[in-house]
């Protein structure tokens, strides 16, 4: 459409006036409140970056052919975690034979989207290859196997990942060591060894211990606090504690989360919420979704309140690809986007907390 000169002047003046009113806080419509920029809503990543944090999502290789899914994955987040592709069963399916194709695919996609990668995980009792679980090991046999696995994988991703979950889920609920093949064969020192070996292989990667049910202060998070303190005192390269935060509405919100994050910060450790989801007993109702939104909001606020809480990762972003229904019968709807990739109240609550 052509405009006359006086009309163009009027339009320019109107535009300038609108800018001044928004800047002065006089105009506070939904667009202005949501932090819209040139008509485009800021992403979770952009909102988090304004606080010096990241906002991430897990993903998995089979999902990457789903174009509407990868579009949101690429747009909204600035940190990606492979949900399975970097685990031992995937990366060393036969002893000494390494396969990084799954992790590489995700790292490549993340690079294309200018996203960083939280790598997961080097030492875990679950999803181990058969060759490792189907026999017994002496300490002298297992030590070099563990060292080789860690160093080959960390070296492969050297300079390409921001952080590693070096040891995953090392403790029981009561704070005793989990009796994994690593603990039983090598003793508790396997954790310090794993951290040292990983650090040798990539001195710039942030090294984490990661676990679930450690969001609140309690026996399990106390065990991490004590271990972290000891490791720091010994000069072991530990940089952060990952709180998975797989929450469930029926078990209550971890109200001491912020205090817990703070005590790790006082040990000069980073923290991160690494696998966030909030499941519920199905069917999902409006009420449950509202409560879920409150929990996402509160978790986000808790992280923002503690300087060393560096970021939040949801354990995939959509109910379409959540692990929950497969593991907890009758439960689900745990993520901020629904199965049709539509944002849920939780998504808006996160935005509000980051706002
Ligand atoms: O690869 C096989 C495939 O060949 C087969 O057809 C299919 C049939 O079920 O199974 C596939 O393996 C599944 C694997 O994910 C890859 O998709 C396993 O059955 C399934 O058990 C496995 O679940 C993963 C789970 O870890 C295992 O404990 C989830 O995707 C993954 O999201 C989940 O992630 C863990 C974190 O690593 C650690 N914290 C807890 C979190 C949730 O369990």
mmCIF file of C-alpha atoms and ligand atoms in Angstrom:
data_model
loop_
_atom_site.group_PDB
_atom_site.id
_atom_site.type_symbol
_atom_site.label_atom_id
_atom_site.label_comp_id
_atom_site.label_asym_id
_atom_site.label_seq_id
_atom_site.Cartn_x
_atom_site.Cartn_y
_atom_site.Cartn_z
ATOM 1 C CA UNK A 1 0.000 0.000 0.000
ATOM 2 C CA UNK A 2 1.324 3.474 -0.925
ATOM 3 C CA UNK A 3 1.120 6.265 1.685
ATOM 4 C CA UNK A 4 1.231 9.991 1.164
ATOM 5 C CA UNK A 5 4.047 12.087 2.721
ATOM 6 C CA UNK A 6 1.872 13.560 5.557
ATOM 7 C CA UNK A 7 0.510 10.055 6.276
ATOM 8 C CA UNK A 8 4.070 8.680 6.508
ATOM 9 C CA UNK A 9 5.001 11.461 8.949
ATOM 10 C CA UNK A 10 1.930 10.660 11.094
ATOM 11 C CA UNK A 11 2.873 6.962 11.080
ATOM 12 C CA UNK A 12 6.465 7.758 12.114
ATOM 13 C CA UNK A 13 5.231 9.986 14.944
ATOM 14 C CA UNK A 14 2.791 7.335 16.129
ATOM 15 C CA UNK A 15 5.581 4.732 16.114
ATOM 16 C CA UNK A 16 7.915 7.007 18.062
ATOM 17 C CA UNK A 17 5.175 7.788 20.596
ATOM 18 C CA UNK A 18 4.445 4.071 21.086
ATOM 19 C CA UNK A 19 8.145 3.386 21.729
ATOM 20 C CA UNK A 20 8.318 6.173 24.326
ATOM 21 C CA UNK A 21 5.148 4.958 26.068
ATOM 22 C CA UNK A 22 6.372 1.362 26.261
ATOM 23 C CA UNK A 23 9.795 2.468 27.517
ATOM 24 C CA UNK A 24 8.145 4.684 30.139
ATOM 25 C CA UNK A 25 5.991 1.787 31.271
ATOM 26 C CA UNK A 26 2.817 3.670 30.301
ATOM 27 C CA UNK A 27 1.815 0.988 27.804
ATOM 28 C CA UNK A 28 1.809 -2.396 29.497
ATOM 29 C CA UNK A 29 -0.258 -4.620 27.245
ATOM 30 C CA UNK A 30 0.357 -8.374 27.136
ATOM 31 C CA UNK A 31 2.972 -7.896 24.418
ATOM 32 C CA UNK A 32 4.992 -5.431 26.456
ATOM 33 C CA UNK A 33 4.680 -7.565 29.600
ATOM 34 C CA UNK A 34 5.918 -10.697 27.851
ATOM 35 C CA UNK A 35 9.006 -8.799 26.776
ATOM 36 C CA UNK A 36 8.128 -8.840 23.112
ATOM 37 C CA UNK A 37 10.730 -7.446 20.803
ATOM 38 C CA UNK A 38 9.706 -6.282 17.379
ATOM 39 C CA UNK A 39 6.600 -8.469 17.681
ATOM 40 C CA UNK A 40 8.657 -11.578 18.468
ATOM 41 C CA UNK A 41 8.369 -13.155 21.895
ATOM 42 C CA UNK A 42 11.659 -13.801 23.679
ATOM 43 C CA UNK A 43 12.591 -17.450 24.050
ATOM 44 C CA UNK A 44 13.169 -19.202 27.391
ATOM 45 C CA UNK A 45 16.894 -19.150 26.576
ATOM 46 C CA UNK A 46 16.881 -15.404 25.964
ATOM 47 C CA UNK A 47 14.935 -14.747 29.148
ATOM 48 C CA UNK A 48 17.339 -16.960 31.135
ATOM 49 C CA UNK A 49 20.390 -15.312 29.568
ATOM 50 C CA UNK A 50 19.303 -11.969 30.970
ATOM 51 C CA UNK A 51 19.958 -13.536 34.388
ATOM 52 C CA UNK A 52 23.244 -15.102 33.287
ATOM 53 C CA UNK A 53 21.582 -18.534 33.222
ATOM 54 C CA UNK A 54 20.806 -21.071 30.512
ATOM 55 C CA UNK A 55 17.549 -22.864 29.816
ATOM 56 C CA UNK A 56 17.993 -26.342 28.384
ATOM 57 C CA UNK A 57 16.210 -29.461 27.253
ATOM 58 C CA UNK A 58 17.142 -33.098 26.936
ATOM 59 C CA UNK A 59 16.545 -34.734 23.606
ATOM 60 C CA UNK A 60 17.052 -38.145 22.037
ATOM 61 C CA UNK A 61 18.084 -39.326 18.590
ATOM 62 C CA UNK A 62 14.810 -40.955 17.464
ATOM 63 C CA UNK A 63 12.991 -37.632 17.994
ATOM 64 C CA UNK A 64 15.193 -35.674 15.648
ATOM 65 C CA UNK A 65 13.184 -36.622 12.561
ATOM 66 C CA UNK A 66 10.150 -34.808 14.031
ATOM 67 C CA UNK A 67 10.483 -31.408 12.370
ATOM 68 C CA UNK A 68 7.939 -29.411 14.446
ATOM 69 C CA UNK A 69 9.663 -30.856 17.523
ATOM 70 C CA UNK A 70 13.191 -29.925 16.444
ATOM 71 C CA UNK A 71 12.026 -26.435 15.500
ATOM 72 C CA UNK A 72 11.006 -25.663 19.097
ATOM 73 C CA UNK A 73 14.083 -27.503 20.436
ATOM 74 C CA UNK A 74 16.281 -25.269 18.300
ATOM 75 C CA UNK A 75 14.398 -22.058 19.041
ATOM 76 C CA UNK A 76 13.613 -22.057 22.756
ATOM 77 C CA UNK A 77 16.705 -23.540 24.413
ATOM 78 C CA UNK A 78 20.410 -22.774 24.655
ATOM 79 C CA UNK A 79 21.593 -25.977 26.335
ATOM 80 C CA UNK A 80 20.999 -29.538 25.123
ATOM 81 C CA UNK A 81 21.495 -32.869 26.891
ATOM 82 C CA UNK A 82 21.423 -36.194 25.068
ATOM 83 C CA UNK A 83 18.927 -38.324 27.022
ATOM 84 C CA UNK A 84 20.573 -41.622 26.135
ATOM 85 C CA UNK A 85 23.148 -41.236 23.361
ATOM 86 C CA UNK A 86 26.217 -40.623 25.534
ATOM 87 C CA UNK A 87 25.572 -43.422 28.039
ATOM 88 C CA UNK A 88 27.970 -46.359 28.357
ATOM 89 C CA UNK A 89 25.723 -48.892 26.538
ATOM 90 C CA UNK A 90 25.566 -46.562 23.551
ATOM 91 C CA UNK A 91 29.178 -45.406 23.457
ATOM 92 C CA UNK A 92 31.117 -48.613 24.222
ATOM 93 C CA UNK A 93 28.775 -51.421 23.123
ATOM 94 C CA UNK A 94 31.679 -53.858 22.978
ATOM 95 C CA UNK A 95 34.678 -53.624 25.230
ATOM 96 C CA UNK A 96 37.168 -51.227 23.687
ATOM 97 C CA UNK A 97 34.931 -50.550 20.663
ATOM 98 C CA UNK A 98 33.571 -47.016 20.827
ATOM 99 C CA UNK A 99 30.602 -45.577 18.968
ATOM 100 C CA UNK A 100 29.943 -41.867 19.354
ATOM 101 C CA UNK A 101 27.509 -41.548 16.467
ATOM 102 C CA UNK A 102 24.426 -40.859 18.617
ATOM 103 C CA UNK A 103 26.080 -38.222 20.782
ATOM 104 C CA UNK A 104 27.780 -36.700 17.741
ATOM 105 C CA UNK A 105 24.448 -36.250 15.993
ATOM 106 C CA UNK A 106 23.106 -34.279 18.942
ATOM 107 C CA UNK A 107 26.290 -32.228 19.389
ATOM 108 C CA UNK A 108 26.172 -31.367 15.689
ATOM 109 C CA UNK A 109 22.549 -30.255 15.907
ATOM 110 C CA UNK A 110 23.300 -28.193 19.002
ATOM 111 C CA UNK A 111 26.194 -26.465 17.229
ATOM 112 C CA UNK A 112 23.987 -25.693 14.268
ATOM 113 C CA UNK A 113 21.511 -24.058 16.655
ATOM 114 C CA UNK A 114 24.260 -22.230 18.623
ATOM 115 C CA UNK A 115 23.456 -24.259 21.724
ATOM 116 C CA UNK A 116 25.829 -25.659 24.336
ATOM 117 C CA UNK A 117 25.789 -29.282 25.504
ATOM 118 C CA UNK A 118 25.540 -30.736 29.018
ATOM 119 C CA UNK A 119 26.938 -34.200 28.503
ATOM 120 C CA UNK A 120 25.350 -37.166 30.300
ATOM 121 C CA UNK A 121 26.730 -39.525 31.686
ATOM 122 C CA UNK A 122 30.056 -41.347 32.195
ATOM 123 C CA UNK A 123 29.611 -43.557 35.254
ATOM 124 C CA UNK A 124 26.168 -44.910 36.074
ATOM 125 C CA UNK A 125 24.887 -48.295 37.261
ATOM 126 C CA UNK A 126 22.084 -48.283 34.686
ATOM 127 C CA UNK A 127 22.174 -48.685 30.895
ATOM 128 C CA UNK A 128 25.554 -50.402 31.015
ATOM 129 C CA UNK A 129 26.627 -52.694 28.168
ATOM 130 C CA UNK A 130 26.141 -56.449 28.618
ATOM 131 C CA UNK A 131 29.865 -57.177 28.445
ATOM 132 C CA UNK A 132 30.281 -55.139 31.615
ATOM 133 C CA UNK A 133 27.310 -56.452 33.602
ATOM 134 C CA UNK A 134 27.464 -60.118 32.603
ATOM 135 C CA UNK A 135 30.670 -60.990 34.449
ATOM 136 C CA UNK A 136 32.467 -60.272 37.691
ATOM 137 C CA UNK A 137 35.476 -57.981 37.940
ATOM 138 C CA UNK A 138 38.407 -57.585 40.251
ATOM 139 C CA UNK A 139 39.488 -54.059 41.149
ATOM 140 C CA UNK A 140 42.638 -54.453 39.053
ATOM 141 C CA UNK A 141 40.514 -55.409 36.048
ATOM 142 C CA UNK A 142 37.779 -52.794 36.425
ATOM 143 C CA UNK A 143 39.943 -49.736 37.162
ATOM 144 C CA UNK A 144 41.590 -49.572 33.729
ATOM 145 C CA UNK A 145 38.255 -50.325 32.019
ATOM 146 C CA UNK A 146 36.597 -47.416 33.819
ATOM 147 C CA UNK A 147 39.528 -45.097 33.155
ATOM 148 C CA UNK A 148 39.603 -45.971 29.478
ATOM 149 C CA UNK A 149 35.865 -45.493 29.083
ATOM 150 C CA UNK A 150 35.893 -42.102 30.775
ATOM 151 C CA UNK A 151 38.967 -40.767 29.051
ATOM 152 C CA UNK A 152 38.086 -41.991 25.556
ATOM 153 C CA UNK A 153 34.634 -40.436 25.733
ATOM 154 C CA UNK A 154 35.684 -37.191 27.392
ATOM 155 C CA UNK A 155 38.572 -36.777 24.949
ATOM 156 C CA UNK A 156 36.205 -37.364 22.035
ATOM 157 C CA UNK A 157 33.980 -34.489 23.193
ATOM 158 C CA UNK A 158 36.822 -32.279 24.442
ATOM 159 C CA UNK A 159 36.069 -28.646 23.677
ATOM 160 C CA UNK A 160 32.588 -29.568 22.430
ATOM 161 C CA UNK A 161 30.670 -29.855 25.680
ATOM 162 C CA UNK A 162 30.141 -27.420 28.530
ATOM 163 C CA UNK A 163 29.797 -29.951 31.332
ATOM 164 C CA UNK A 164 29.795 -33.649 32.148
ATOM 165 C CA UNK A 165 27.661 -35.602 34.573
ATOM 166 C CA UNK A 166 30.678 -37.663 35.580
ATOM 167 C CA UNK A 167 29.033 -39.884 38.165
ATOM 168 C CA UNK A 168 25.275 -40.323 38.165
ATOM 169 C CA UNK A 169 23.115 -41.516 41.078
ATOM 170 C CA UNK A 170 25.883 -42.671 43.442
ATOM 171 C CA UNK A 171 23.826 -42.629 46.642
ATOM 172 C CA UNK A 172 20.816 -44.407 48.130
ATOM 173 C CA UNK A 173 17.878 -42.508 49.642
ATOM 174 C CA UNK A 174 19.339 -42.858 53.161
ATOM 175 C CA UNK A 175 22.660 -41.334 52.105
ATOM 176 C CA UNK A 176 24.631 -44.583 51.996
ATOM 177 C CA UNK A 177 26.595 -45.414 48.876
ATOM 178 C CA UNK A 178 24.645 -47.260 46.213
ATOM 179 C CA UNK A 179 26.065 -50.767 45.841
ATOM 180 C CA UNK A 180 26.936 -50.480 42.183
ATOM 181 C CA UNK A 181 29.513 -52.608 40.414
ATOM 182 C CA UNK A 182 31.881 -49.622 40.683
ATOM 183 C CA UNK A 183 31.386 -49.104 44.411
ATOM 184 C CA UNK A 184 31.488 -52.800 45.257
ATOM 185 C CA UNK A 185 34.613 -53.439 43.202
ATOM 186 C CA UNK A 186 36.572 -50.224 43.646
ATOM 187 C CA UNK A 187 35.251 -48.694 46.871
ATOM 188 C CA UNK A 188 34.075 -45.082 47.291
ATOM 189 C CA UNK A 189 37.313 -43.731 45.815
ATOM 190 C CA UNK A 190 35.969 -44.488 42.329
ATOM 191 C CA UNK A 191 34.196 -41.117 42.401
ATOM 192 C CA UNK A 192 37.364 -39.054 42.978
ATOM 193 C CA UNK A 193 39.202 -41.178 40.403
ATOM 194 C CA UNK A 194 36.461 -40.665 37.818
ATOM 195 C CA UNK A 195 36.573 -36.888 38.340
ATOM 196 C CA UNK A 196 40.387 -36.788 38.074
ATOM 197 C CA UNK A 197 40.412 -38.912 34.915
ATOM 198 C CA UNK A 198 37.715 -36.790 33.299
ATOM 199 C CA UNK A 199 39.584 -33.599 34.195
ATOM 200 C CA UNK A 200 42.794 -34.919 32.601
ATOM 201 C CA UNK A 201 40.890 -35.644 29.410
ATOM 202 C CA UNK A 202 39.174 -32.222 29.198
ATOM 203 C CA UNK A 203 40.475 -29.643 31.671
ATOM 204 C CA UNK A 204 37.855 -27.083 30.605
ATOM 205 C CA UNK A 205 34.689 -29.133 31.062
ATOM 206 C CA UNK A 206 32.692 -28.528 34.233
ATOM 207 C CA UNK A 207 32.481 -31.792 36.139
ATOM 208 C CA UNK A 208 29.317 -32.698 38.012
ATOM 209 C CA UNK A 209 27.885 -35.323 40.312
ATOM 210 C CA UNK A 210 24.200 -35.723 39.458
ATOM 211 C CA UNK A 211 21.286 -37.374 41.272
ATOM 212 C CA UNK A 212 17.536 -37.386 41.875
ATOM 213 C CA UNK A 213 15.729 -36.711 45.162
ATOM 214 C CA UNK A 214 18.446 -34.340 46.294
ATOM 215 C CA UNK A 215 16.458 -31.140 45.716
ATOM 216 C CA UNK A 216 15.527 -30.801 49.369
ATOM 217 C CA UNK A 217 17.848 -30.851 52.355
ATOM 218 C CA UNK A 218 17.771 -34.446 53.621
ATOM 219 C CA UNK A 219 19.876 -37.582 54.059
ATOM 220 C CA UNK A 220 20.635 -38.001 50.360
ATOM 221 C CA UNK A 221 21.575 -34.375 49.669
ATOM 222 C CA UNK A 222 23.495 -34.343 52.976
ATOM 223 C CA UNK A 223 25.585 -37.227 51.613
ATOM 224 C CA UNK A 224 26.420 -35.134 48.536
ATOM 225 C CA UNK A 225 27.210 -32.144 50.694
ATOM 226 C CA UNK A 226 29.620 -34.179 52.849
ATOM 227 C CA UNK A 227 31.242 -35.840 49.839
ATOM 228 C CA UNK A 228 31.559 -32.563 47.934
ATOM 229 C CA UNK A 229 33.172 -30.890 50.937
ATOM 230 C CA UNK A 230 35.659 -33.727 51.254
ATOM 231 C CA UNK A 231 36.462 -33.769 47.531
ATOM 232 C CA UNK A 232 36.985 -30.007 47.475
ATOM 233 C CA UNK A 233 39.268 -30.242 50.528
ATOM 234 C CA UNK A 234 41.307 -32.889 48.707
ATOM 235 C CA UNK A 235 41.580 -30.751 45.584
ATOM 236 C CA UNK A 236 39.573 -33.177 43.458
ATOM 237 C CA UNK A 237 38.234 -31.472 40.302
ATOM 238 C CA UNK A 238 34.533 -31.232 41.147
ATOM 239 C CA UNK A 239 32.733 -28.161 39.830
ATOM 240 C CA UNK A 240 29.051 -28.740 40.319
ATOM 241 C CA UNK A 241 26.166 -30.733 41.729
ATOM 242 C CA UNK A 242 23.298 -31.603 39.395
ATOM 243 C CA UNK A 243 19.878 -31.847 40.994
ATOM 244 C CA UNK A 244 17.772 -33.858 38.570
ATOM 245 C CA UNK A 245 14.447 -32.612 39.976
ATOM 246 C CA UNK A 246 12.126 -35.355 38.792
ATOM 247 C CA UNK A 247 9.241 -34.156 40.927
ATOM 248 C CA UNK A 248 5.752 -35.604 41.399
ATOM 249 C CA UNK A 249 2.727 -33.591 42.538
ATOM 250 C CA UNK A 250 1.616 -36.391 44.853
ATOM 251 C CA UNK A 251 4.881 -36.248 46.865
ATOM 252 C CA UNK A 252 5.024 -32.522 47.596
ATOM 253 C CA UNK A 253 7.329 -29.675 46.609
ATOM 254 C CA UNK A 254 10.910 -29.619 47.976
ATOM 255 C CA UNK A 255 10.543 -26.401 49.969
ATOM 256 C CA UNK A 256 14.198 -26.363 51.080
ATOM 257 C CA UNK A 257 15.487 -26.293 47.488
ATOM 258 C CA UNK A 258 16.831 -22.738 47.702
ATOM 259 C CA UNK A 259 18.620 -23.376 51.037
ATOM 260 C CA UNK A 260 20.072 -26.517 49.556
ATOM 261 C CA UNK A 261 21.384 -24.692 46.476
ATOM 262 C CA UNK A 262 22.900 -22.081 48.762
ATOM 263 C CA UNK A 263 24.846 -24.518 50.891
ATOM 264 C CA UNK A 264 26.497 -26.005 47.785
ATOM 265 C CA UNK A 265 27.304 -22.480 46.574
ATOM 266 C CA UNK A 266 29.066 -21.885 49.885
ATOM 267 C CA UNK A 267 31.343 -24.826 49.022
ATOM 268 C CA UNK A 268 32.226 -22.865 45.855
ATOM 269 C CA UNK A 269 30.264 -25.281 43.710
ATOM 270 C CA UNK A 270 27.916 -24.590 40.838
ATOM 271 C CA UNK A 271 24.509 -26.217 40.898
ATOM 272 C CA UNK A 272 22.056 -26.912 38.110
ATOM 273 C CA UNK A 273 18.577 -28.357 37.825
ATOM 274 C CA UNK A 274 19.440 -31.018 35.282
ATOM 275 C CA UNK A 275 16.424 -33.218 34.470
ATOM 276 C CA UNK A 276 13.367 -31.279 35.530
ATOM 277 C CA UNK A 277 9.888 -32.693 35.155
ATOM 278 C CA UNK A 278 6.795 -32.579 37.360
ATOM 279 C CA UNK A 279 4.640 -35.634 36.903
ATOM 280 C CA UNK A 280 1.084 -36.167 38.081
ATOM 281 C CA UNK A 281 -1.473 -38.922 38.371
ATOM 282 C CA UNK A 282 -3.438 -38.946 35.135
ATOM 283 C CA UNK A 283 -5.778 -37.607 33.986
ATOM 284 C CA UNK A 284 -4.326 -34.140 34.048
ATOM 285 C CA UNK A 285 -6.894 -31.626 35.296
ATOM 286 C CA UNK A 286 -6.850 -27.849 35.107
ATOM 287 C CA UNK A 287 -6.156 -27.804 38.826
ATOM 288 C CA UNK A 288 -3.196 -30.185 38.606
ATOM 289 C CA UNK A 289 -1.753 -28.284 35.649
ATOM 290 C CA UNK A 290 -2.037 -25.058 37.651
ATOM 291 C CA UNK A 291 -0.231 -26.638 40.586
ATOM 292 C CA UNK A 292 2.417 -27.986 38.235
ATOM 293 C CA UNK A 293 2.867 -24.469 36.845
ATOM 294 C CA UNK A 294 3.394 -23.151 40.385
ATOM 295 C CA UNK A 295 6.123 -25.741 40.956
ATOM 296 C CA UNK A 296 7.919 -24.879 37.720
ATOM 297 C CA UNK A 297 7.688 -21.212 38.683
ATOM 298 C CA UNK A 298 9.029 -21.846 42.187
ATOM 299 C CA UNK A 299 11.908 -24.018 40.949
ATOM 300 C CA UNK A 300 12.911 -21.395 38.420
ATOM 301 C CA UNK A 301 12.785 -18.665 41.058
ATOM 302 C CA UNK A 302 14.862 -20.763 43.461
ATOM 303 C CA UNK A 303 17.574 -21.170 40.842
ATOM 304 C CA UNK A 304 17.534 -17.473 39.993
ATOM 305 C CA UNK A 305 17.833 -16.602 43.682
ATOM 306 C CA UNK A 306 21.155 -18.417 44.061
ATOM 307 C CA UNK A 307 23.988 -16.977 42.017
ATOM 308 C CA UNK A 308 25.795 -20.275 41.458
ATOM 309 C CA UNK A 309 22.703 -22.073 40.168
ATOM 310 C CA UNK A 310 23.812 -21.831 36.563
ATOM 311 C CA UNK A 311 20.797 -23.122 34.682
ATOM 312 C CA UNK A 312 17.792 -25.373 34.268
ATOM 313 C CA UNK A 313 17.265 -28.317 31.924
ATOM 314 C CA UNK A 314 13.900 -30.004 31.402
ATOM 315 C CA UNK A 315 14.013 -33.752 30.721
ATOM 316 C CA UNK A 316 12.786 -33.195 27.220
ATOM 317 C CA UNK A 317 10.349 -30.355 26.799
ATOM 318 C CA UNK A 318 7.189 -32.082 25.577
ATOM 319 C CA UNK A 319 4.894 -34.772 26.986
ATOM 320 C CA UNK A 320 5.182 -36.386 23.557
ATOM 321 C CA UNK A 321 8.673 -37.643 24.423
ATOM 322 C CA UNK A 322 8.601 -37.888 28.204
ATOM 323 C CA UNK A 323 10.071 -41.007 29.873
ATOM 324 C CA UNK A 324 7.431 -40.873 32.627
ATOM 325 C CA UNK A 325 4.481 -42.875 31.198
ATOM 326 C CA UNK A 326 6.812 -45.799 30.386
ATOM 327 C CA UNK A 327 8.243 -45.906 33.897
ATOM 328 C CA UNK A 328 5.321 -44.848 36.121
ATOM 329 C CA UNK A 329 2.053 -46.401 35.077
ATOM 330 C CA UNK A 330 -0.858 -43.971 35.132
ATOM 331 C CA UNK A 331 1.399 -40.919 35.488
ATOM 332 C CA UNK A 332 2.577 -38.294 33.039
ATOM 333 C CA UNK A 333 1.868 -34.792 31.691
ATOM 334 C CA UNK A 334 5.154 -33.807 33.336
ATOM 335 C CA UNK A 335 6.604 -31.258 30.914
ATOM 336 C CA UNK A 336 5.913 -27.622 29.930
ATOM 337 C CA UNK A 337 4.630 -28.505 26.434
ATOM 338 C CA UNK A 338 1.832 -31.023 25.845
ATOM 339 C CA UNK A 339 1.822 -33.973 23.432
ATOM 340 C CA UNK A 340 0.707 -31.713 20.582
ATOM 341 C CA UNK A 341 3.662 -29.395 21.282
ATOM 342 C CA UNK A 342 1.343 -26.744 22.713
ATOM 343 C CA UNK A 343 2.690 -24.704 25.647
ATOM 344 C CA UNK A 344 1.028 -25.554 28.974
ATOM 345 C CA UNK A 345 0.483 -23.310 32.020
ATOM 346 C CA UNK A 346 3.917 -24.491 33.234
ATOM 347 C CA UNK A 347 5.548 -22.891 30.205
ATOM 348 C CA UNK A 348 3.938 -19.528 30.957
ATOM 349 C CA UNK A 349 4.878 -19.853 34.628
ATOM 350 C CA UNK A 350 8.539 -20.384 33.728
ATOM 351 C CA UNK A 351 8.420 -17.303 31.487
ATOM 352 C CA UNK A 352 6.882 -15.329 34.289
ATOM 353 C CA UNK A 353 9.601 -16.413 36.730
ATOM 354 C CA UNK A 354 12.298 -15.522 34.193
ATOM 355 C CA UNK A 355 10.457 -12.347 33.235
HETATM 356 O O1 LIG B 1 17.063 -48.651 22.474
HETATM 357 C C1 LIG B 1 15.933 -49.495 22.746
HETATM 358 C C2 LIG B 1 15.176 -49.808 21.468
HETATM 359 O O2 LIG B 1 16.025 -50.540 20.617
HETATM 360 C C3 LIG B 1 13.912 -50.609 21.812
HETATM 361 O O3 LIG B 1 13.150 -50.770 20.683
HETATM 362 C C4 LIG B 1 13.070 -49.860 22.833
HETATM 363 C C5 LIG B 1 11.877 -50.654 23.301
HETATM 364 O O4 LIG B 1 11.388 -50.194 24.527
HETATM 365 O O5 LIG B 1 13.882 -49.577 23.984
HETATM 366 C C6 LIG B 1 15.003 -48.779 23.705
HETATM 367 O O6 LIG B 1 15.694 -48.520 24.887
HETATM 368 C C7 LIG B 1 15.091 -47.589 25.778
HETATM 369 C C8 LIG B 1 16.037 -46.407 25.950
HETATM 370 O O7 LIG B 1 15.515 -45.508 26.905
HETATM 371 C C9 LIG B 1 16.273 -45.649 24.654
HETATM 372 O O8 LIG B 1 15.073 -45.128 24.162
HETATM 373 C C10 LIG B 1 14.847 -48.273 27.086
HETATM 374 O O9 LIG B 1 13.842 -49.268 26.956
HETATM 375 C C11 LIG B 1 14.395 -47.266 28.127
HETATM 376 O O10 LIG B 1 14.383 -47.896 29.390
HETATM 377 C C12 LIG B 1 15.359 -46.100 28.199
HETATM 378 O O11 LIG B 1 14.855 -45.146 29.108
HETATM 379 C C13 LIG B 1 15.733 -44.128 29.488
HETATM 380 C C14 LIG B 1 16.019 -44.194 30.978
HETATM 381 O O12 LIG B 1 16.862 -43.124 31.339
HETATM 382 C C15 LIG B 1 16.681 -45.477 31.402
HETATM 383 O O13 LIG B 1 16.847 -45.482 32.797
HETATM 384 C C16 LIG B 1 15.080 -42.802 29.180
HETATM 385 O O14 LIG B 1 14.890 -42.676 27.775
HETATM 386 C C17 LIG B 1 15.942 -41.676 29.697
HETATM 387 O O15 LIG B 1 15.265 -40.464 29.545
HETATM 388 C C18 LIG B 1 16.220 -41.904 31.182
HETATM 389 O O16 LIG B 1 17.005 -40.883 31.681
HETATM 390 C C19 LIG B 1 17.372 -40.977 33.057
HETATM 391 C C20 LIG B 1 18.685 -40.264 33.222
HETATM 392 O O17 LIG B 1 19.636 -40.807 32.344
HETATM 393 C C21 LIG B 1 19.189 -40.325 34.654
HETATM 394 N N1 LIG B 1 18.174 -39.850 35.577
HETATM 395 C C22 LIG B 1 16.877 -40.472 35.445
HETATM 396 C C23 LIG B 1 16.367 -40.346 34.006
HETATM 397 C C24 LIG B 1 14.990 -40.894 33.890
HETATM 398 O O18 LIG B 1 14.983 -42.279 34.083
#
